[in-house]
Coordinates of C-alpha atoms in Angstrom, one line a residue:
M1 CA -12.0 21.4 11.8
C2 CA -14.8 19.6 12.3
G3 CA -15.8 16.2 13.5
I4 CA -13.7 13.4 15.0
V5 CA -14.9 9.8 16.0
G6 CA -12.6 7.4 17.8
A7 CA -13.2 3.7 19.4
V8 CA -11.3 0.9 20.9
S9 CA -13.6 -1.8 21.3
T10 CA -13.8 -5.8 21.3
R11 CA -16.0 -5.4 18.1
N12 CA -16.2 -3.9 14.7
I13 CA -16.0 -0.5 15.4
V14 CA -16.4 0.9 11.9
P15 CA -20.1 1.1 11.7
I16 CA -20.0 3.2 15.0
L17 CA -17.4 5.4 13.4
I18 CA -19.4 6.0 10.1
E19 CA -22.7 6.7 12.5
G20 CA -20.7 8.9 14.4
L21 CA -19.7 11.0 11.3
K22 CA -23.2 11.0 10.3
R23 CA -24.7 12.5 13.7
L24 CA -21.7 15.3 12.9
E25 CA -22.8 16.2 9.5
Y26 CA -24.8 19.3 10.7
R27 CA -21.5 21.0 11.4
G28 CA -20.7 21.0 7.7
Y29 CA -17.4 19.5 6.1
D30 CA -16.0 19.6 3.1
S31 CA -14.7 15.7 3.1
C32 CA -14.5 12.8 5.4
G33 CA -12.6 9.6 6.0
V34 CA -12.1 6.6 8.4
A35 CA -8.5 4.9 9.4
V36 CA -8.5 1.5 11.3
H37 CA -6.1 -1.2 12.3
Q38 CA -6.7 -4.3 10.5
G39 CA -4.6 -7.3 10.2
G40 CA -1.5 -5.9 11.5
E41 CA -1.6 -2.6 9.3
L42 CA -3.5 0.7 8.8
R43 CA -6.0 0.9 6.3
R44 CA -7.9 4.1 5.2
A45 CA -10.8 5.1 3.3
R46 CA -11.8 9.0 2.5
S47 CA -13.8 10.5 0.0
T48 CA -15.0 14.4 -0.8
S49 CA -18.3 13.5 -1.0
R50 CA -21.0 12.7 1.9
V51 CA -20.4 10.3 4.6
T52 CA -23.0 7.7 2.6
E53 CA -20.5 7.3 -0.1
L54 CA -17.3 6.8 2.4
Q55 CA -19.5 4.2 4.0
S56 CA -20.1 2.7 0.6
N57 CA -16.1 2.7 0.0
V58 CA -15.7 1.3 3.2
A59 CA -18.3 -1.9 2.7
A60 CA -16.6 -2.1 -1.0
E61 CA -12.9 -2.5 0.5
G62 CA -14.0 -4.8 3.4
I63 CA -12.6 -2.5 6.3
E64 CA -13.7 -3.5 9.5
A65 CA -11.6 -3.3 12.8
T66 CA -11.5 -3.0 16.7
T67 CA -9.5 0.2 16.7
G68 CA -10.0 3.2 14.5
I69 CA -10.7 7.0 14.0
A70 CA -12.8 8.9 11.6
H71 CA -13.3 12.5 10.6
T72 CA -15.3 15.1 8.8
R73 CA -13.2 18.0 7.7
W74 CA -13.9 21.7 6.8
A75 CA -11.3 23.1 4.5
T76 CA -8.5 25.4 6.4
H77 CA -5.2 24.5 4.8
G78 CA -5.5 23.1 1.6
A79 CA -8.1 22.6 -0.9
P80 CA -11.2 20.3 -0.1
A81 CA -9.2 16.9 -1.9
V82 CA -9.0 13.5 -1.2
H83 CA -5.2 14.2 -0.7
N84 CA -6.0 16.5 1.9
A85 CA -8.4 14.6 3.5
H86 CA -8.3 13.2 7.1
P87 CA -6.9 11.0 8.5
H88 CA -3.6 11.6 7.6
F89 CA -0.3 8.5 7.9
S90 CA 3.0 8.7 8.5
N91 CA 5.5 5.9 7.6
G92 CA 8.8 7.5 8.6
P93 CA 11.7 9.3 6.9
G94 CA 12.8 8.2 3.5
A95 CA 9.0 7.3 2.0
A96 CA 8.0 9.3 -1.3
A97 CA 4.7 9.5 0.5
P98 CA 3.0 8.0 3.5
D99 CA 1.8 4.3 2.2
A100 CA -1.0 2.5 4.0
A101 CA 0.7 -0.7 3.6
L102 CA 3.9 0.8 5.5
A103 CA 2.1 3.4 7.7
R104 CA 2.9 3.5 11.2
I105 CA 0.6 6.5 12.4
A106 CA -2.8 7.3 11.9
L107 CA -4.1 10.9 12.8
V108 CA -7.0 13.4 12.6
H109 CA -7.3 16.8 14.0
N110 CA -9.4 19.8 14.4
G111 CA -8.1 23.1 15.0
I112 CA -5.3 25.2 13.4
I113 CA -1.7 24.7 14.0
E114 CA 0.1 28.0 13.4
N115 CA 3.7 26.9 13.3
H116 CA 3.0 24.3 10.7
D117 CA 5.5 26.1 8.1
E118 CA 8.5 25.7 10.6
L119 CA 7.8 22.2 11.5
R120 CA 7.0 21.2 7.8
A121 CA 10.4 22.3 7.1
E122 CA 12.1 20.8 9.9
L123 CA 10.2 17.5 9.3
M124 CA 11.3 17.6 5.5
Q125 CA 15.1 18.5 6.6
R126 CA 14.8 15.0 8.3
G127 CA 13.4 13.2 5.4
Y128 CA 9.5 13.0 6.0
A129 CA 7.8 13.6 2.6
F130 CA 4.2 15.3 2.5
S131 CA 1.2 14.3 0.4
S132 CA -1.0 17.1 1.7
Q133 CA -1.1 20.7 2.1
T134 CA -2.4 20.3 5.2
D135 CA -1.5 21.5 8.6
T136 CA -2.5 18.2 10.3
E137 CA 0.0 16.1 8.3
V138 CA 2.7 17.8 10.1
I139 CA 1.7 16.4 13.3
A140 CA 1.2 13.0 12.2
H141 CA 5.0 13.0 11.3
L142 CA 5.9 15.0 14.4
V143 CA 4.5 12.2 16.4
H144 CA 6.2 9.5 14.3
S145 CA 9.5 11.1 14.7
L146 CA 9.2 11.2 18.6
Y147 CA 7.8 7.6 18.8
D148 CA 10.0 5.2 20.8
G149 CA 7.7 2.6 21.6
D150 CA 5.1 4.3 23.6
L151 CA 2.4 6.4 21.6
L152 CA 1.3 8.5 24.8
E153 CA 4.8 9.6 25.5
A154 CA 5.1 10.6 21.8
V155 CA 2.0 12.7 21.8
Q156 CA 3.1 14.1 25.2
H157 CA 6.6 15.1 23.5
A158 CA 4.9 16.4 20.3
L159 CA 2.2 18.7 22.0
P160 CA 4.6 21.4 23.3
R161 CA 6.0 21.6 20.1
L162 CA 2.4 22.9 18.4
R163 CA 1.2 26.6 18.4
G164 CA -2.3 26.9 17.9
A165 CA -5.8 25.0 18.7
Y166 CA -6.3 21.6 18.0
A167 CA -8.2 18.7 18.9
I168 CA -6.4 15.1 17.8
A169 CA -6.8 11.6 17.9
V170 CA -4.0 9.6 17.0
F171 CA -3.0 5.6 16.9
C172 CA -0.2 3.6 16.1
R173 CA 0.3 0.4 14.1
D174 CA 2.8 -1.0 16.5
E175 CA 0.4 -0.7 19.6
P176 CA -3.2 -2.1 18.4
L177 CA -6.3 -1.7 20.7
R178 CA -4.9 2.0 21.6
V179 CA -5.7 5.4 20.8
V180 CA -4.6 8.7 22.5
G181 CA -6.3 12.0 22.1
A182 CA -5.6 15.5 23.0
R183 CA -7.4 18.9 23.2
H184 CA -6.2 22.5 23.4
G185 CA -8.5 25.0 22.1
S186 CA -10.9 22.5 20.4
P187 CA -13.4 20.5 22.3
L188 CA -13.0 16.9 22.5
I189 CA -14.8 14.3 24.7
L190 CA -14.4 10.7 26.0
G191 CA -16.9 8.2 26.1
V192 CA -16.9 5.3 28.3
G193 CA -18.9 2.3 27.0
A194 CA -20.9 -0.2 29.0
A195 CA -20.0 -1.9 31.9
G196 CA -18.5 -5.3 30.7
T197 CA -17.7 -4.2 27.4
G198 CA -14.0 -2.6 27.8
E199 CA -14.8 -0.2 24.9
N200 CA -13.9 3.5 25.0
F201 CA -14.5 6.4 22.4
L202 CA -13.5 9.7 21.7
A203 CA -15.4 12.4 19.8
S204 CA -15.8 15.9 19.4
D205 CA -19.3 16.2 20.1
A206 CA -21.5 14.1 22.6
M207 CA -24.1 13.9 20.0
A208 CA -21.7 11.5 17.6
L209 CA -22.0 9.1 20.4
A210 CA -25.6 9.1 20.6
G211 CA -27.1 5.5 21.3
V212 CA -23.5 4.2 21.7
T213 CA -23.0 5.6 25.5
D214 CA -24.2 8.4 27.6
Q215 CA -21.4 8.3 30.0
I216 CA -19.3 11.5 28.9
V217 CA -16.1 13.0 30.1
Y218 CA -15.6 16.6 29.1
L219 CA -11.9 16.7 28.4
E220 CA -10.2 20.2 29.9
E221 CA -7.6 22.4 28.1
G222 CA -4.3 20.8 28.0
D223 CA -5.7 17.0 28.7
V224 CA -4.0 14.2 27.1
V225 CA -6.3 10.8 27.2
D226 CA -5.2 7.2 26.4
L227 CA -7.8 4.8 25.5
Q228 CA -7.2 1.4 25.8
L229 CA -9.3 -1.9 26.2
G230 CA -11.2 -1.7 29.4
K231 CA -9.2 1.4 30.9
T232 CA -8.4 5.0 30.3
W233 CA -5.8 7.4 31.5
I234 CA -5.9 11.1 31.5
T235 CA -3.0 13.3 32.0
A236 CA -2.6 17.1 32.0
A237 CA 0.4 19.6 31.9
D238 CA 2.0 20.1 34.9
P239 CA 2.4 23.9 35.4
A240 CA 5.1 23.3 37.9
H241 CA 7.2 21.2 35.6
P242 CA 7.1 22.4 31.7
G243 CA 6.9 19.6 29.0
R244 CA 5.6 16.9 32.1
Y245 CA 2.4 15.5 32.6
R246 CA 0.6 14.5 35.9
P247 CA -2.4 12.1 35.9
V248 CA -5.7 13.7 36.8
Q249 CA -9.5 13.0 37.5
R250 CA -12.4 14.3 35.5
P251 CA -15.8 13.4 36.2
V252 CA -17.9 11.2 34.2
R253 CA -21.5 12.6 33.2
T254 CA -24.5 11.0 32.0
V255 CA -25.5 12.9 28.9
Q256 CA -28.7 12.1 26.7
A257 CA -27.6 13.0 23.2
H258 CA -30.7 11.5 21.7
S259 CA -30.4 10.2 18.4
G260 CA -33.9 11.6 17.5
A261 CA -33.3 15.1 17.4
A262 CA -31.3 14.3 13.9
E263 CA -34.4 13.3 12.3
L264 CA -36.2 15.4 9.8
G265 CA -40.0 14.2 10.1
P266 CA -42.2 15.8 7.5
Y267 CA -39.7 18.5 6.6
R268 CA -37.8 18.9 3.6
H269 CA -34.4 20.2 5.1
Y270 CA -33.4 20.3 8.9
M271 CA -33.4 24.6 8.7
Q272 CA -36.9 24.1 8.0
K273 CA -37.9 21.6 10.6
E274 CA -35.9 24.1 12.8
I275 CA -37.7 27.5 11.8
F276 CA -40.8 25.7 12.9
E277 CA -39.5 24.4 15.8
Q278 CA -39.1 27.7 17.3
P279 CA -42.4 28.1 19.6
R280 CA -41.4 25.0 21.2
A281 CA -37.8 26.1 21.6
L282 CA -38.9 29.5 23.1
S283 CA -41.5 27.8 25.2
D284 CA -38.6 25.4 26.6
T285 CA -36.2 28.1 27.0
L286 CA -38.5 30.1 29.2
E287 CA -40.0 27.1 30.9
G288 CA -39.9 27.5 34.8
V289 CA -39.4 31.3 34.3
E290 CA -42.2 32.4 37.0
G291 CA -40.6 35.5 38.0
I292 CA -37.5 37.8 37.2
S293 CA -34.7 37.6 39.4
P294 CA -31.2 37.6 38.9
E295 CA -30.5 34.1 40.2
L296 CA -31.8 32.8 36.7
F297 CA -28.4 33.4 35.7
G298 CA -27.0 31.4 38.7
D299 CA -25.7 31.4 42.5
G300 CA -24.5 34.9 43.3
A301 CA -25.7 37.0 40.5
Y302 CA -27.6 39.3 42.6
R303 CA -24.0 40.2 44.0
V304 CA -22.6 40.6 40.5
F305 CA -25.5 42.6 39.0
K306 CA -25.2 45.2 41.8
G307 CA -21.5 45.5 41.4
I308 CA -21.4 46.5 37.6
D309 CA -21.9 49.9 35.7
R310 CA -21.7 48.6 32.2
V311 CA -22.1 45.5 29.8
L312 CA -19.8 44.2 27.1
I313 CA -21.0 41.4 24.8
L314 CA -18.8 39.2 22.7
A315 CA -20.1 37.2 19.9
C316 CA -19.6 36.3 16.3
G317 CA -21.9 36.0 13.2
T318 CA -25.6 35.7 14.2
S319 CA -25.2 35.6 17.7
F320 CA -23.3 39.1 17.2
Y321 CA -26.6 40.4 16.1
A322 CA -28.4 38.7 18.7
G323 CA -26.3 41.0 21.0
S324 CA -26.5 43.8 19.1
T325 CA -30.3 43.8 19.3
A326 CA -30.1 43.5 23.3
R327 CA -28.0 46.7 23.3
Y328 CA -31.0 48.5 22.6
W329 CA -32.9 46.6 25.2
L330 CA -30.2 47.3 27.7
E331 CA -29.7 50.6 27.5
E332 CA -33.5 51.6 26.9
I333 CA -35.0 49.4 29.5
A334 CA -32.1 48.9 32.2
G335 CA -30.3 51.9 31.4
I336 CA -26.9 50.5 31.7
P337 CA -24.4 51.4 29.0
T338 CA -23.6 48.5 26.7
T339 CA -21.2 47.7 24.1
V340 CA -21.4 44.8 21.3
E341 CA -18.0 43.5 19.8
I342 CA -17.2 41.2 17.2
A343 CA -15.3 38.5 19.2
S344 CA -12.6 38.0 16.7
E345 CA -12.0 41.6 16.5
Y346 CA -12.1 42.3 20.4
R347 CA -8.8 40.7 21.2
Y348 CA -6.8 42.1 18.5
R349 CA -7.4 46.1 19.4
T350 CA -6.7 47.9 22.4
S351 CA -9.4 48.9 24.7
V352 CA -10.2 50.3 28.0
P353 CA -10.9 47.7 30.2
D354 CA -13.5 48.7 33.4
P355 CA -13.5 46.0 36.2
R356 CA -17.3 46.9 36.9
T357 CA -18.3 45.5 33.6
L358 CA -20.3 42.4 33.2
V359 CA -18.9 40.7 30.1
V360 CA -21.6 38.7 28.1
T361 CA -20.7 36.0 25.4
I362 CA -23.3 34.6 23.2
T363 CA -22.8 31.3 21.4
Q364 CA -24.8 28.4 20.4
S365 CA -22.4 25.7 20.8
G366 CA -20.1 27.1 23.7
E367 CA -17.1 26.1 22.1
T368 CA -16.5 29.0 19.5
A369 CA -13.1 29.6 19.4
D370 CA -13.3 33.4 18.7
T371 CA -15.6 33.9 21.4
L372 CA -13.6 31.8 23.9
A373 CA -10.5 33.5 23.3
A374 CA -12.2 37.1 23.4
L375 CA -13.7 36.1 27.0
K376 CA -10.1 35.0 28.4
H377 CA -8.7 38.3 27.2
A378 CA -11.3 40.4 28.6
R379 CA -10.6 38.5 32.0
S380 CA -6.7 38.9 31.4
L381 CA -7.6 42.9 31.2
G382 CA -8.9 42.9 34.7
M383 CA -13.0 42.2 34.2
P384 CA -13.8 39.1 36.0
H385 CA -17.6 39.2 35.9
T386 CA -18.8 36.9 33.1
L387 CA -21.8 35.3 32.0
T388 CA -22.7 33.1 28.9
I389 CA -26.1 33.1 27.1
C390 CA -25.3 29.5 25.5
N391 CA -27.4 26.5 24.4
V392 CA -24.9 23.8 25.5
A393 CA -24.8 23.2 29.5
T394 CA -21.7 21.4 29.3
S395 CA -19.7 23.3 26.7
A396 CA -16.3 25.1 27.5
M397 CA -18.0 28.6 27.6
V398 CA -20.3 27.8 30.5
R399 CA -17.4 26.2 32.4
E400 CA -15.3 29.3 31.8
C401 CA -18.3 31.9 32.5
E402 CA -19.1 32.7 36.5
L403 CA -22.7 32.8 35.4
A404 CA -25.0 31.3 32.4
Y405 CA -28.2 31.4 31.1
I406 CA -29.0 28.0 29.0
T407 CA -31.1 28.3 26.3
R408 CA -32.8 25.4 25.4
A409 CA -33.1 25.4 21.6
G410 CA -32.4 21.4 21.2
V411 CA -29.7 20.1 18.6
E412 CA -29.6 22.6 15.8
I413 CA -28.4 20.7 12.3
G414 CA -28.7 23.4 9.9
V415 CA -25.6 25.4 9.8
A416 CA -27.8 28.8 9.2
S417 CA -28.7 29.2 12.8
T418 CA -32.5 30.2 13.2
K419 CA -34.1 28.6 16.8
A420 CA -30.6 29.3 18.3
F421 CA -31.2 33.0 17.6
T422 CA -34.2 33.2 18.8
T423 CA -33.8 31.6 22.1
Q424 CA -30.5 33.5 22.6
L425 CA -32.8 36.5 22.2
A426 CA -34.8 35.5 24.9
G427 CA -32.3 34.7 27.4
L428 CA -30.9 38.2 26.7
Y429 CA -34.3 40.0 27.1
L430 CA -34.5 38.2 30.5
L431 CA -30.7 39.4 31.3
T432 CA -32.4 42.8 30.7
L433 CA -35.2 42.5 32.9
A434 CA -33.1 41.1 35.7
L435 CA -30.6 44.0 35.3
A436 CA -33.7 46.5 35.0
Q437 CA -35.0 44.8 38.4
V438 CA -31.7 45.2 40.2
R439 CA -31.3 48.8 39.2
G440 CA -34.9 49.7 40.6
R441 CA -36.1 50.2 36.8
L442 CA -38.8 47.5 36.8
D443 CA -42.0 47.2 39.6
E444 CA -44.3 44.3 39.9
A445 CA -46.7 45.9 37.4
Q446 CA -44.0 45.9 34.8
E447 CA -42.8 42.6 35.6
A448 CA -46.2 41.0 35.2
A449 CA -46.8 42.6 32.0
E450 CA -43.4 41.6 30.8
L451 CA -44.0 38.0 31.9
R452 CA -47.3 38.0 30.2
A453 CA -45.6 38.7 26.8
L454 CA -43.0 36.5 27.1
R455 CA -45.2 33.6 27.6
H456 CA -47.2 34.7 24.5
L457 CA -44.6 34.6 22.5
P458 CA -44.8 30.9 21.2
V459 CA -48.3 31.7 20.2
A460 CA -47.4 34.7 18.6
L461 CA -44.4 33.1 16.6
Q462 CA -47.0 30.3 15.4
A463 CA -49.3 33.0 14.0
V464 CA -46.1 34.2 12.0
L465 CA -45.2 30.9 10.9
A466 CA -48.7 30.7 8.9
L467 CA -47.3 33.5 6.5
E468 CA -45.4 31.0 4.9
P469 CA -47.3 30.5 1.7
Q470 CA -47.2 34.6 1.1
V471 CA -43.3 34.4 1.7
I472 CA -43.0 31.6 -0.7
A473 CA -44.5 33.6 -3.5
W474 CA -42.0 36.3 -2.9
S475 CA -39.2 33.8 -3.0
E476 CA -39.7 33.0 -6.5
D477 CA -39.2 36.8 -7.3
F478 CA -35.8 36.4 -5.1
A479 CA -34.6 33.3 -6.7
R480 CA -34.0 35.4 -10.1
K481 CA -32.0 38.2 -8.3
E482 CA -27.8 38.1 -7.4
N483 CA -28.2 41.3 -5.0
A484 CA -30.5 42.2 -2.2
L485 CA -30.6 45.3 0.0
F486 CA -32.1 44.9 4.0
L487 CA -33.6 47.8 5.5
G488 CA -34.4 48.3 9.8
R489 CA -34.3 51.3 11.9
G490 CA -33.2 51.3 15.6
L491 CA -34.0 47.7 17.3
H492 CA -34.8 46.2 14.0
Y493 CA -31.4 47.1 12.3
P494 CA -29.8 44.3 13.7
I495 CA -32.7 41.8 12.4
A496 CA -32.4 43.5 9.0
M497 CA -28.4 42.6 9.3
E498 CA -29.3 39.0 10.4
G499 CA -32.0 38.7 7.4
A500 CA -29.3 39.7 4.8
L501 CA -26.8 37.1 6.6
K502 CA -29.5 34.2 6.2
L503 CA -29.8 35.1 2.5
K504 CA -26.2 35.2 2.0
E505 CA -25.4 31.8 3.5
I506 CA -27.7 29.6 2.0
S507 CA -28.9 31.0 -1.1
Y508 CA -25.3 32.7 -2.2
I509 CA -27.3 36.0 -3.2
H510 CA -25.3 39.2 -2.1
A511 CA -27.0 40.8 0.5
E512 CA -26.1 43.7 2.7
A513 CA -28.3 45.3 5.6
Y514 CA -28.5 48.9 6.3
P515 CA -30.0 51.4 8.7
A516 CA -32.8 52.9 6.8
G517 CA -31.6 56.3 7.7
E518 CA -28.2 55.7 5.9
L519 CA -29.5 55.4 2.4
K520 CA -29.0 58.7 1.1
H521 CA -25.3 58.3 2.5
G522 CA -24.5 55.8 -0.1
P523 CA -26.7 52.8 -0.6
L524 CA -29.1 54.4 -2.8
A525 CA -26.7 54.6 -5.6
L526 CA -27.3 50.5 -5.8
V527 CA -30.7 51.0 -6.1
T528 CA -32.7 50.0 -9.4
D529 CA -35.6 48.0 -10.7
Q530 CA -33.3 45.1 -10.5
M531 CA -32.5 45.5 -6.8
P532 CA -35.2 44.1 -4.5
V533 CA -34.9 46.0 -0.8
V534 CA -36.4 44.1 2.0
T535 CA -37.7 45.9 4.6
V536 CA -38.7 45.4 8.6
A537 CA -41.5 47.7 9.6
P538 CA -42.9 47.6 12.9
N539 CA -45.2 50.2 14.4
D540 CA -42.7 51.9 16.6
A541 CA -41.6 55.4 17.5
L542 CA -39.4 55.3 14.1
L543 CA -41.9 54.3 11.4
E544 CA -42.8 57.6 10.0
K545 CA -39.1 58.0 9.5
L546 CA -38.9 54.6 8.1
K547 CA -41.9 55.2 5.6
S548 CA -39.7 58.6 4.3
N549 CA -36.7 56.2 3.7
L550 CA -39.1 53.7 1.7
Q551 CA -40.2 56.6 -0.8
E552 CA -36.5 57.1 -1.5
V553 CA -36.4 53.8 -2.9
R554 CA -39.4 54.0 -4.8
A555 CA -38.6 57.4 -6.4
R556 CA -35.5 55.4 -8.0
G557 CA -37.4 52.5 -9.0
G558 CA -36.6 50.3 -6.5
Q559 CA -38.9 47.1 -5.6
L560 CA -39.6 47.0 -1.9
Y561 CA -40.5 44.1 0.1
V562 CA -42.6 44.7 3.3
F563 CA -42.9 42.9 6.5
A564 CA -45.4 45.5 8.0
D565 CA -47.1 45.5 11.3
A566 CA -51.2 45.4 10.7
D567 CA -51.2 49.0 11.9
T568 CA -48.5 50.7 9.8
R569 CA -50.8 51.8 7.2
I570 CA -48.1 50.8 4.5
D571 CA -50.3 49.2 2.1
S572 CA -49.2 47.4 -1.4
E573 CA -49.2 48.7 -4.6
P574 CA -46.7 48.7 -7.7
G575 CA -43.5 48.2 -6.6
V576 CA -44.3 47.5 -3.1
H577 CA -45.0 44.2 -1.7
V578 CA -46.6 44.1 1.6
I579 CA -46.9 41.0 4.1
R580 CA -48.7 41.7 7.3
M581 CA -47.1 40.7 10.4
P582 CA -50.1 39.1 13.0
E583 CA -49.7 41.7 15.7
H584 CA -47.4 44.3 16.9
Y585 CA -45.0 43.1 19.9
G586 CA -43.6 46.1 21.1
A587 CA -39.8 45.5 22.4
L588 CA -39.9 41.8 21.4
S589 CA -40.8 42.6 18.2
P590 CA -37.6 41.2 16.5
L591 CA -38.3 37.7 17.9
L592 CA -41.1 37.7 15.4
H593 CA -39.7 40.0 12.7
V594 CA -36.9 37.8 12.2
V595 CA -39.0 34.6 11.5
P596 CA -40.2 35.7 7.8
L597 CA -36.8 36.7 6.9
Q598 CA -35.4 33.3 7.9
L599 CA -38.6 32.0 6.0
L600 CA -37.5 34.1 2.9
A601 CA -34.1 33.2 2.9
Y602 CA -35.1 29.3 3.0
H603 CA -37.4 29.5 0.4
T604 CA -35.3 31.2 -1.8
A605 CA -32.4 28.8 -1.5
V606 CA -34.9 25.8 -2.3
A607 CA -36.0 27.8 -5.3
R608 CA -32.3 28.3 -6.5
G609 CA -31.6 24.6 -5.7
T610 CA -28.6 25.2 -3.4
D611 CA -27.6 22.7 -0.4
V612 CA -29.6 24.3 2.8
D613 CA -28.7 22.5 5.2
K614 CA -24.9 22.4 4.4
P615 CA -24.3 25.5 2.4
R616 CA -20.9 25.9 0.9
N617 CA -17.6 26.8 2.6
L618 CA -19.4 27.2 6.2
A619 CA -19.4 25.0 8.8
K620 CA -21.8 24.8 12.3
S621 CA -19.2 24.7 14.9
V622 CA -16.5 27.1 14.3
T623 CA -13.5 26.3 16.4
V624 CA -10.7 27.7 14.8
E625 CA -9.7 31.4 14.8

């Protein structure tokens, strides 16, 4: 992980590589680097700072070329240090360490090579020296060891030796104007340059090539691509002949990855911008929904929905909390049994499959490795009916699933998800209504009422965003704390979990969430006057139970911070701080109540001076297990 850019051209491609890395910064990274073919040798610059520093280093060293690769790294194997940063070089056996002046192979890699230890031992025995702790350097030496004048053949021979997930880009000193890429479990795209230029590009995300080309080929699992000046060549493993590759054709798509999506405008951080973009994102996501129909999710959805008896939701992180919220909707409104699984756990436990299950995946990027693997595992168990709620129409997840609902959150730069989460909830609510309709639980009057509520959501969210000044006042208290509890009941328990996650992610305050009824079963032992307790308090059927739980906190001296609907009769008093929500929104209340929790996390992080958009140790697109 985390971002790859590569290019072959007749012009200096270093500015394109650097700009591509800048466009991928939203994914999060610990280090960055660029390598080029210049003056008959390989040259390289690497940094553990931001891409802007790398840009300065490149300019100072006079690095420019027509062939090169670049990378932003999120550390997996080896600490975030310059010697572990990509690109990695190999100059063959016998050298003390890879030397830029002698290097033959340069390589960048997203993913994890699971058998890197045994390959490292084999290569060291053959005289290869290692200068990093990364699994990536193993691939560079392996390609070198198999190179015999043709880079494509060397890569094709190396790939069967690798176990794990990867997207790679590699070039060789002996073959100017050539870059080879390959993908297995991590995304990689080919960008075709404008007619007459002859240039071609590789990237892990189409956004990296915004303004350079909009002609994109999405490489499929197992593809190997050969980029040369004026031509490209894609091959795929031949299942009939293991170890052999056959030429394949992949469609070229026009993809508008607008560079303007990355502009901050009047906001201080991307996360703040994205919080305030939520009314528009929801409006876009619901655009064109004139009525509730299974066909919102694709052709044949009615047949699939009629043939299922239960729902299995697979997701990670914030998307898991969206799925956990949807479980309440699906069981109460649609009357369909629903299970929600953390994707990274599901595939490694013994479960009981049911072929009449609708497997629903939730992912912002559509490339989340754990969720893709869980989907494939579910299918292997004999559950063929699949649907994804996803923000990227061209992603691997959309291609893998039978049905899809594409949210229209737009590009989300901040690592901590905000607008992707609320649009996922909107998509899941539409799924609930569609299933309810198929099961005879949604009549015309109810459908009309639900559509009115959905269409009013953007306006309701604007009113919630107006609470920001009150939330800022609370954040000044939270910035001085190191621990916090979040409480919710029923439908709003997953929202409390999402609020705690946001606070952890960007402010580094330890936060946990519990169903409020669980307080007396353990967590109450943590409550002191130094422990802020955030509570989501809608005016629903569990309100009176929740009020009793709040009294348990007050009796132990805890400080309560309550987001309460206007008619809950929860009032501010010493030790009880209340922010009134503009209106109660019934089943859709989670979409409103999560927004002030996002604002609280954001402003607390700002007060503590953390890197809000790029929190430590985290990446935006998690393409490794």
